């Protein structure tokens, strides 16, 4: 028979659990998971709370997320006047790692690229191991919190479950960079401060989305050498990138940033090297090239500091959009046409847009007139960076935000 004090204790615990469920909007299953996680932390087996360590919030969960029809937000990072600069924006907590419908295809591609190219895709230098592990743990925590139906992590067994791919990984045995390759369709570049020079150098990376370069060319180099070929880098960006006392060494954990770069491509080349046959397409204009074969590629990038290792991580995701989509996006055709016609020659040559301009520019002119005739864009509108940058007015109607 249960004594009165024991009954009272059970009631207190039950009430406390009920309050916890209500306050956190947890189902009984979620409550059990929550308690298991907390017990694992007490036992020293769980993931650290990265929101607490960094001061940057956890993402909000999306409970009805459907990977098969998910679309990325329509990043259109066109600016005018157009200069080569970092154009940094604050990172939104819900969009560090943005999953969409190409997830399975991209992960398959990443595996194939790694199998073919090895250390040109994944490499690391001694001393980077702790930062790679910390990054993997931060990614796991983010994925499980943002996409709770798609990913799970068992703190007691160190098992990560990917319900999209129907796969599991034991994070105590898997290499962190391989884990990232096989579960996240983004590239990660880990930089650490060189104690002798104070410069941040590339120490570890997984990159299957490189066009015209690869990790074996960049590993171990400081940022000013990594960015060497970029037009205007030395004049406009090197100071803020390489003077760590001014920027990187003072970068806090609670203020990650984001930016985007763009280019125009034939097809959807994810990984392309200068010695490959498809690279030669950039050297001539094909008069028979269908407009439907031309895509805008956006590399949406984020930059954040890891709280324990103090490494700074760049990650980026390649997103492809048919240029024909611009026809229905107000202001985008006129803004892009301005950049292609009057942008700095060295920057456009670096982007390699010449091989498709003969097809894209006439279409843009046609769409500009259409949008003006429909009243979408005032005929006297002067090209400038949109207030909605990196998006465009009304984009939310076509790209519903997951909840």
CSV table of C-alpha atoms in Angstrom, one decimal:
chain,number,residue,atom,x,y,z
A,1,UNK,CA,0.0,0.0,0.0
A,2,UNK,CA,1.3,3.4,-1.0
A,3,UNK,CA,1.7,5.8,2.0
A,4,UNK,CA,0.2,9.3,2.0
A,5,UNK,CA,3.6,11.1,1.6
A,6,UNK,CA,4.4,8.9,-1.4
A,7,UNK,CA,1.0,9.7,-2.9
A,8,UNK,CA,1.6,13.4,-2.4
A,9,UNK,CA,5.1,13.0,-4.0
A,10,UNK,CA,3.6,11.3,-7.0
A,11,UNK,CA,0.9,14.0,-7.3
A,12,UNK,CA,3.6,16.8,-7.2
A,13,UNK,CA,5.7,15.1,-9.9
A,14,UNK,CA,2.6,14.5,-12.0
A,15,UNK,CA,1.5,18.2,-11.7
A,16,UNK,CA,5.1,19.3,-12.5
A,17,UNK,CA,5.2,17.2,-15.6
A,18,UNK,CA,1.7,18.5,-16.7
A,19,UNK,CA,2.9,22.1,-16.2
A,20,UNK,CA,6.1,21.3,-18.2
A,21,UNK,CA,4.0,19.8,-21.1
A,22,UNK,CA,1.7,22.8,-21.1
A,23,UNK,CA,4.5,25.4,-20.9
A,24,UNK,CA,6.5,23.8,-23.7
A,25,UNK,CA,3.5,22.6,-25.8
A,26,UNK,CA,4.9,19.0,-25.6
A,27,UNK,CA,3.1,15.8,-26.4
A,28,UNK,CA,3.6,12.9,-24.0
A,29,UNK,CA,6.1,11.4,-26.5
A,30,UNK,CA,7.9,14.7,-26.8
A,31,UNK,CA,8.0,15.0,-23.0
A,32,UNK,CA,9.6,11.6,-22.7
A,33,UNK,CA,12.2,12.6,-25.3
A,34,UNK,CA,12.8,15.9,-23.5
A,35,UNK,CA,13.3,14.1,-20.1
A,36,UNK,CA,15.6,11.6,-21.8
A,37,UNK,CA,17.7,14.4,-23.2
A,38,UNK,CA,18.0,16.1,-19.9
A,39,UNK,CA,19.0,12.9,-18.1
A,40,UNK,CA,21.7,12.3,-20.8
A,41,UNK,CA,23.0,15.8,-20.1
A,42,UNK,CA,23.2,15.2,-16.4
A,43,UNK,CA,25.1,12.0,-17.2
A,44,UNK,CA,27.5,13.9,-19.4
A,45,UNK,CA,26.3,12.2,-22.6
A,46,UNK,CA,24.2,14.8,-24.4
A,47,UNK,CA,24.9,17.5,-26.8
A,48,UNK,CA,25.8,20.9,-25.4
A,49,UNK,CA,23.1,23.6,-25.6
A,50,UNK,CA,24.5,25.7,-28.4
A,51,UNK,CA,22.0,28.5,-27.9
A,52,UNK,CA,23.2,28.9,-24.4
A,53,UNK,CA,26.8,28.7,-25.4
A,54,UNK,CA,26.5,31.1,-28.3
A,55,UNK,CA,23.7,33.5,-27.2
A,56,UNK,CA,22.1,32.9,-30.6
A,57,UNK,CA,18.6,31.4,-30.5
A,58,UNK,CA,17.6,27.9,-31.4
A,59,UNK,CA,15.4,27.6,-34.6
A,60,UNK,CA,11.7,27.2,-34.3
A,61,UNK,CA,10.5,23.7,-35.2
A,62,UNK,CA,8.6,23.0,-38.4
A,63,UNK,CA,6.2,20.2,-37.6
A,64,UNK,CA,4.4,19.8,-40.9
A,65,UNK,CA,7.5,20.0,-43.1
A,66,UNK,CA,7.3,18.0,-46.4
A,67,UNK,CA,10.7,17.6,-48.0
A,68,UNK,CA,9.2,16.5,-51.3
A,69,UNK,CA,7.6,19.8,-52.0
A,70,UNK,CA,9.7,22.2,-49.9
A,71,UNK,CA,11.2,25.2,-51.8
A,72,UNK,CA,14.1,27.4,-50.7
A,73,UNK,CA,13.4,31.1,-50.4
A,74,UNK,CA,13.9,32.9,-53.7
A,75,UNK,CA,17.4,34.4,-53.2
A,76,UNK,CA,18.0,37.1,-55.8
A,77,UNK,CA,21.1,38.9,-54.5
A,78,UNK,CA,21.2,41.5,-57.4
A,79,UNK,CA,22.4,44.9,-56.4
A,80,UNK,CA,22.8,48.3,-58.1
A,81,UNK,CA,25.1,50.1,-58.1
A,82,UNK,CA,26.9,46.8,-58.3
A,83,UNK,CA,30.3,46.6,-56.5
A,84,UNK,CA,32.2,43.6,-55.3
A,85,UNK,CA,31.8,43.7,-51.5
A,86,UNK,CA,30.7,41.4,-48.8
A,87,UNK,CA,27.1,42.8,-48.5
A,88,UNK,CA,26.6,41.1,-45.1
A,89,UNK,CA,23.3,40.6,-43.4
A,90,UNK,CA,22.4,39.2,-40.0
A,91,UNK,CA,21.6,35.5,-40.1
A,92,UNK,CA,18.0,34.5,-39.2
A,93,UNK,CA,17.9,31.6,-36.6
A,94,UNK,CA,15.5,29.6,-38.7
A,95,UNK,CA,17.5,29.6,-41.9
A,96,UNK,CA,21.0,28.5,-41.0
A,97,UNK,CA,20.4,25.1,-42.7
A,98,UNK,CA,17.5,25.3,-45.2
A,99,UNK,CA,16.3,22.0,-46.5
A,100,UNK,CA,14.3,21.7,-49.8
A,101,UNK,CA,13.1,19.2,-52.3
A,102,UNK,CA,16.5,18.5,-54.0
A,103,UNK,CA,17.8,17.1,-50.7
A,104,UNK,CA,18.0,13.4,-51.7
A,105,UNK,CA,19.4,14.2,-55.1
A,106,UNK,CA,22.1,16.5,-53.7
A,107,UNK,CA,23.2,14.0,-51.0
A,108,UNK,CA,23.5,11.4,-53.7
A,109,UNK,CA,25.6,13.8,-55.8
A,110,UNK,CA,27.8,14.6,-52.9
A,111,UNK,CA,28.6,11.0,-52.3
A,112,UNK,CA,29.5,10.4,-55.9
A,113,UNK,CA,31.7,13.5,-56.1
A,114,UNK,CA,33.6,12.5,-53.0
A,115,UNK,CA,34.1,9.0,-54.4
A,116,UNK,CA,35.6,10.5,-57.6
A,117,UNK,CA,37.6,13.3,-56.1
A,118,UNK,CA,38.6,12.3,-52.6
A,119,UNK,CA,40.8,15.0,-50.9
A,120,UNK,CA,39.8,17.6,-53.5
A,121,UNK,CA,36.5,17.5,-51.7
A,122,UNK,CA,37.2,16.6,-48.0
A,123,UNK,CA,40.5,17.5,-46.3
A,124,UNK,CA,41.7,18.5,-42.9
A,125,UNK,CA,44.9,19.6,-41.1
A,126,UNK,CA,46.1,18.5,-37.7
A,127,UNK,CA,44.6,20.5,-34.9
A,128,UNK,CA,41.2,21.0,-36.6
A,129,UNK,CA,39.6,17.8,-35.2
A,130,UNK,CA,37.9,19.4,-32.2
A,131,UNK,CA,36.4,22.1,-34.4
A,132,UNK,CA,35.0,19.6,-36.9
A,133,UNK,CA,33.4,17.6,-34.1
A,134,UNK,CA,31.9,20.7,-32.5
A,135,UNK,CA,30.5,21.7,-35.9
A,136,UNK,CA,28.9,18.3,-36.4
A,137,UNK,CA,27.3,18.5,-33.0
A,138,UNK,CA,25.9,22.0,-33.7
A,139,UNK,CA,24.5,20.8,-37.0
A,140,UNK,CA,22.9,17.8,-35.4
A,141,UNK,CA,21.2,19.9,-32.7
A,142,UNK,CA,20.0,22.4,-35.3
A,143,UNK,CA,18.6,19.7,-37.6
A,144,UNK,CA,16.7,17.9,-34.8
A,145,UNK,CA,15.2,21.1,-33.5
A,146,UNK,CA,14.3,22.6,-36.8
A,147,UNK,CA,13.0,19.4,-38.5
A,148,UNK,CA,11.9,17.1,-35.6
A,149,UNK,CA,10.0,14.7,-37.9
A,150,UNK,CA,12.9,14.2,-40.2
A,151,UNK,CA,15.8,13.9,-37.7
A,152,UNK,CA,16.4,12.4,-34.3
A,153,UNK,CA,19.4,12.0,-32.0
A,154,UNK,CA,19.7,9.5,-29.2
A,155,UNK,CA,22.1,11.0,-26.6
A,156,UNK,CA,22.5,7.6,-24.8
A,157,UNK,CA,23.7,5.7,-27.9
A,158,UNK,CA,25.1,8.7,-29.8
A,159,UNK,CA,22.9,7.6,-32.7
A,160,UNK,CA,21.7,10.1,-35.3
A,161,UNK,CA,18.7,9.0,-37.3
A,162,UNK,CA,17.9,10.5,-40.7
A,163,UNK,CA,14.3,9.6,-41.6
A,164,UNK,CA,14.5,11.2,-45.0
A,165,UNK,CA,17.3,8.8,-46.1
A,166,UNK,CA,16.3,6.0,-43.7
A,167,UNK,CA,19.9,6.0,-42.4
A,168,UNK,CA,21.7,6.1,-39.1
A,169,UNK,CA,25.1,7.2,-37.9
A,170,UNK,CA,27.0,6.8,-34.7
A,171,UNK,CA,28.6,10.1,-34.1
A,172,UNK,CA,31.2,8.6,-31.8
A,173,UNK,CA,32.7,6.7,-34.7
A,174,UNK,CA,31.8,8.5,-37.9
A,175,UNK,CA,34.2,11.2,-39.2
A,176,UNK,CA,32.5,14.6,-38.7
A,177,UNK,CA,33.3,15.8,-42.2
A,178,UNK,CA,31.9,12.6,-43.7
A,179,UNK,CA,28.8,13.0,-41.6
A,180,UNK,CA,28.3,16.5,-42.9
A,181,UNK,CA,28.8,15.3,-46.5
A,182,UNK,CA,26.2,12.5,-46.1
A,183,UNK,CA,23.5,14.4,-44.2
A,184,UNK,CA,23.6,18.1,-45.1
A,185,UNK,CA,23.5,19.4,-48.7
A,186,UNK,CA,25.8,22.3,-47.8
A,187,UNK,CA,29.6,22.9,-47.9
A,188,UNK,CA,31.5,23.7,-44.7
A,189,UNK,CA,34.9,25.5,-44.5
A,190,UNK,CA,36.5,25.7,-41.1
A,191,UNK,CA,39.0,28.4,-40.5
A,192,UNK,CA,41.2,28.9,-37.4
A,193,UNK,CA,43.5,31.6,-36.3
A,194,UNK,CA,47.2,31.1,-37.0
A,195,UNK,CA,49.0,31.9,-33.7
A,196,UNK,CA,52.0,33.2,-35.5
A,197,UNK,CA,50.4,35.6,-38.0
A,198,UNK,CA,47.0,36.3,-36.5
A,199,UNK,CA,45.4,35.4,-39.8
A,200,UNK,CA,42.6,33.0,-40.2
A,201,UNK,CA,43.5,30.0,-42.4
A,202,UNK,CA,41.5,27.1,-43.9
A,203,UNK,CA,42.1,24.1,-41.7
A,204,UNK,CA,39.3,21.6,-42.6
A,205,UNK,CA,36.6,21.5,-45.2
A,206,UNK,CA,34.0,19.5,-47.0
A,207,UNK,CA,33.1,21.1,-50.4
A,208,UNK,CA,31.2,19.4,-53.2
A,209,UNK,CA,29.9,22.6,-54.7
A,210,UNK,CA,33.1,24.2,-56.0
A,211,UNK,CA,33.2,25.6,-59.5
A,212,UNK,CA,36.7,26.5,-60.8
A,213,UNK,CA,38.5,25.5,-57.6
A,214,UNK,CA,38.8,22.7,-55.0
A,215,UNK,CA,39.8,22.2,-51.4
A,216,UNK,CA,43.3,20.8,-52.3
A,217,UNK,CA,44.1,24.3,-53.8
A,218,UNK,CA,42.9,26.2,-50.7
A,219,UNK,CA,43.7,24.1,-47.6
A,220,UNK,CA,46.1,25.7,-45.2
A,221,UNK,CA,46.0,29.1,-46.9
A,222,UNK,CA,45.0,32.4,-45.3
A,223,UNK,CA,41.9,34.2,-46.5
A,224,UNK,CA,43.6,36.8,-48.7
A,225,UNK,CA,45.2,33.9,-50.7
A,226,UNK,CA,42.0,32.0,-50.9
A,227,UNK,CA,40.2,35.0,-52.3
A,228,UNK,CA,43.1,36.1,-54.5
A,229,UNK,CA,41.4,35.8,-57.9
A,230,UNK,CA,38.2,37.7,-56.9
A,231,UNK,CA,38.1,41.1,-58.6
A,232,UNK,CA,38.4,44.1,-56.2
A,233,UNK,CA,39.2,41.7,-53.3
A,234,UNK,CA,42.4,43.4,-52.4
A,235,UNK,CA,41.0,46.9,-52.7
A,236,UNK,CA,37.6,46.5,-51.1
A,237,UNK,CA,37.5,43.4,-49.0
A,238,UNK,CA,40.9,42.3,-47.9
A,239,UNK,CA,41.2,44.8,-45.1
A,240,UNK,CA,38.1,43.7,-43.3
A,241,UNK,CA,38.7,40.0,-44.0
A,242,UNK,CA,42.4,39.8,-43.0
A,243,UNK,CA,42.8,42.3,-40.2
A,244,UNK,CA,41.6,40.0,-37.5
A,245,UNK,CA,41.9,42.5,-34.7
A,246,UNK,CA,39.3,44.6,-36.7
A,247,UNK,CA,36.9,41.8,-37.6
A,248,UNK,CA,37.4,38.0,-37.2
A,249,UNK,CA,39.2,38.0,-33.8
A,250,UNK,CA,36.3,40.1,-32.4
A,251,UNK,CA,33.5,38.3,-34.2
A,252,UNK,CA,31.1,37.2,-31.4
A,253,UNK,CA,29.2,33.9,-31.3
A,254,UNK,CA,25.8,35.5,-31.1
A,255,UNK,CA,26.1,37.5,-34.4
A,256,UNK,CA,26.4,35.1,-37.3
A,257,UNK,CA,26.0,36.7,-40.7
A,258,UNK,CA,24.8,35.7,-44.2
A,259,UNK,CA,25.4,36.8,-47.8
A,260,UNK,CA,24.9,35.5,-51.3
A,261,UNK,CA,26.9,35.3,-54.5
A,262,UNK,CA,25.4,34.5,-57.9
A,263,UNK,CA,26.3,33.4,-61.4
A,264,UNK,CA,24.5,32.3,-64.6
A,265,UNK,CA,25.1,28.7,-65.8
A,266,UNK,CA,24.2,26.2,-68.5
A,267,UNK,CA,22.4,23.5,-66.6
A,268,UNK,CA,23.1,22.9,-62.9
A,269,UNK,CA,26.8,22.2,-62.5
A,270,UNK,CA,27.3,21.5,-58.8
A,271,UNK,CA,31.0,20.6,-58.9
A,272,UNK,CA,33.0,21.7,-62.0
A,273,UNK,CA,36.8,21.9,-62.5
A,274,UNK,CA,38.7,23.8,-65.1
A,275,UNK,CA,40.1,20.6,-66.6
A,276,UNK,CA,36.7,19.1,-67.2
A,277,UNK,CA,35.0,19.2,-70.7
A,278,UNK,CA,32.0,21.1,-69.5
A,279,UNK,CA,34.2,24.0,-68.5
A,280,UNK,CA,34.9,24.7,-72.2
A,281,UNK,CA,31.2,25.8,-72.6
A,282,UNK,CA,32.2,29.1,-71.0
A,283,UNK,CA,34.5,29.9,-73.9
A,284,UNK,CA,31.9,30.3,-76.6
A,285,UNK,CA,28.3,31.3,-77.2
A,286,UNK,CA,26.1,28.6,-78.6
A,287,UNK,CA,23.5,30.1,-81.0
A,288,UNK,CA,21.3,27.1,-80.5
A,289,UNK,CA,21.3,27.2,-76.7
A,290,UNK,CA,17.7,26.9,-75.4
A,291,UNK,CA,16.8,29.6,-72.8
A,292,UNK,CA,15.3,26.8,-70.7
A,293,UNK,CA,18.8,25.4,-70.2
A,294,UNK,CA,20.1,28.5,-68.5
A,295,UNK,CA,20.0,28.7,-64.7
A,296,UNK,CA,21.0,31.3,-62.1
A,297,UNK,CA,23.2,29.7,-59.4
A,298,UNK,CA,23.1,31.3,-56.0
A,299,UNK,CA,25.6,30.3,-53.3
A,300,UNK,CA,23.9,31.4,-50.1
A,301,UNK,CA,26.6,31.6,-47.5
A,302,UNK,CA,26.7,32.0,-43.7
A,303,UNK,CA,29.5,32.8,-41.4
A,304,UNK,CA,29.6,32.0,-37.7
A,305,UNK,CA,31.9,31.4,-34.8
A,306,UNK,CA,31.9,28.1,-32.9
A,307,UNK,CA,31.8,28.7,-29.1
A,308,UNK,CA,34.3,26.1,-27.8
A,309,UNK,CA,37.0,25.8,-30.4
A,310,UNK,CA,36.6,29.5,-31.4
A,311,UNK,CA,36.9,28.4,-35.1
A,312,UNK,CA,35.0,30.4,-37.7
A,313,UNK,CA,32.9,28.4,-40.1
A,314,UNK,CA,31.8,29.4,-43.6
A,315,UNK,CA,29.0,27.3,-45.0
A,316,UNK,CA,27.2,27.6,-48.3
A,317,UNK,CA,24.5,26.0,-50.3
A,318,UNK,CA,24.2,26.0,-54.1
A,319,UNK,CA,20.7,26.8,-55.3
A,320,UNK,CA,19.6,26.7,-59.0
A,321,UNK,CA,16.7,28.7,-60.5
A,322,UNK,CA,15.7,28.6,-64.2
A,323,UNK,CA,16.1,32.2,-65.5
A,324,UNK,CA,12.7,31.8,-67.1
A,325,UNK,CA,11.3,32.2,-63.5
A,326,UNK,CA,12.4,35.8,-63.6
A,327,UNK,CA,9.6,36.6,-66.0
A,328,UNK,CA,7.1,36.5,-63.2
A,329,UNK,CA,9.3,38.2,-60.6
A,330,UNK,CA,8.7,42.0,-60.4
A,331,UNK,CA,11.8,44.2,-60.9
A,332,UNK,CA,14.2,41.3,-61.2
A,333,UNK,CA,14.5,41.3,-65.1
A,334,UNK,CA,15.2,45.1,-65.2
A,335,UNK,CA,17.7,44.9,-62.3
A,336,UNK,CA,19.6,42.0,-63.7
A,337,UNK,CA,19.7,43.5,-67.2
A,338,UNK,CA,21.2,46.7,-65.7
A,339,UNK,CA,23.9,44.6,-64.0
A,340,UNK,CA,24.8,42.7,-67.2
A,341,UNK,CA,24.8,45.8,-69.4
A,342,UNK,CA,26.6,48.2,-67.1
A,343,UNK,CA,28.3,46.2,-64.3
A,344,UNK,CA,32.0,46.3,-63.9
A,345,UNK,CA,33.6,44.3,-66.7
A,346,UNK,CA,36.2,42.5,-64.4
A,347,UNK,CA,33.4,41.3,-62.1
A,348,UNK,CA,31.2,40.0,-64.9
A,349,UNK,CA,34.2,38.2,-66.5
A,350,UNK,CA,34.9,36.6,-63.1
A,351,UNK,CA,31.3,35.4,-62.9
A,352,UNK,CA,31.6,34.0,-66.4
A,353,UNK,CA,28.3,35.4,-67.7
A,354,UNK,CA,29.4,36.0,-71.3
A,355,UNK,CA,28.6,32.6,-72.7
A,356,UNK,CA,24.9,33.0,-72.0
A,357,UNK,CA,24.4,36.7,-72.4
A,358,UNK,CA,23.3,36.4,-76.0
A,359,UNK,CA,20.3,34.4,-74.9
A,360,UNK,CA,19.5,36.0,-71.5
A,361,UNK,CA,19.7,39.7,-72.3
A,362,UNK,CA,17.0,39.6,-75.2
A,363,UNK,CA,14.7,37.7,-72.9
A,364,UNK,CA,15.2,40.1,-70.0
A,365,UNK,CA,14.4,43.1,-72.3
A,366,UNK,CA,11.2,41.3,-73.3
A,367,UNK,CA,10.2,40.6,-69.7
A,368,UNK,CA,11.0,44.2,-68.7
A,369,UNK,CA,8.5,45.5,-71.2
A,370,UNK,CA,5.9,42.9,-70.2
A,371,UNK,CA,6.2,43.8,-66.5
A,372,UNK,CA,5.9,47.6,-67.3
A,373,UNK,CA,2.9,47.0,-69.5
A,374,UNK,CA,1.2,45.0,-66.8
A,375,UNK,CA,1.9,47.7,-64.2
A,376,UNK,CA,4.1,45.5,-62.1
A,377,UNK,CA,7.1,47.9,-62.5
A,378,UNK,CA,6.7,51.7,-63.1
A,379,UNK,CA,8.1,52.7,-66.4
A,380,UNK,CA,10.2,55.4,-64.8
A,381,UNK,CA,11.6,53.1,-62.1
A,382,UNK,CA,15.4,53.6,-61.8
A,383,UNK,CA,17.3,50.5,-61.1
A,384,UNK,CA,18.5,50.1,-57.5
A,385,UNK,CA,18.9,47.5,-54.9
A,386,UNK,CA,15.4,46.4,-53.8
A,387,UNK,CA,14.2,47.1,-50.3
A,388,UNK,CA,13.3,43.4,-50.1
A,389,UNK,CA,16.9,42.4,-51.0
A,390,UNK,CA,17.8,39.5,-51.4
A,391,UNK,CA,14.2,38.8,-52.4
A,392,UNK,CA,11.6,40.8,-54.4
A,393,UNK,CA,8.2,42.3,-53.7
A,394,UNK,CA,5.5,39.8,-53.2
A,395,UNK,CA,7.7,36.7,-53.1
A,396,UNK,CA,5.9,35.3,-50.0
A,397,UNK,CA,2.8,34.6,-52.1
A,398,UNK,CA,4.7,32.0,-54.2
A,399,UNK,CA,7.1,30.7,-51.5
A,400,UNK,CA,5.1,29.8,-48.4
A,401,UNK,CA,7.2,29.9,-45.2
A,402,UNK,CA,7.0,26.5,-43.4
A,403,UNK,CA,5.5,26.5,-40.0
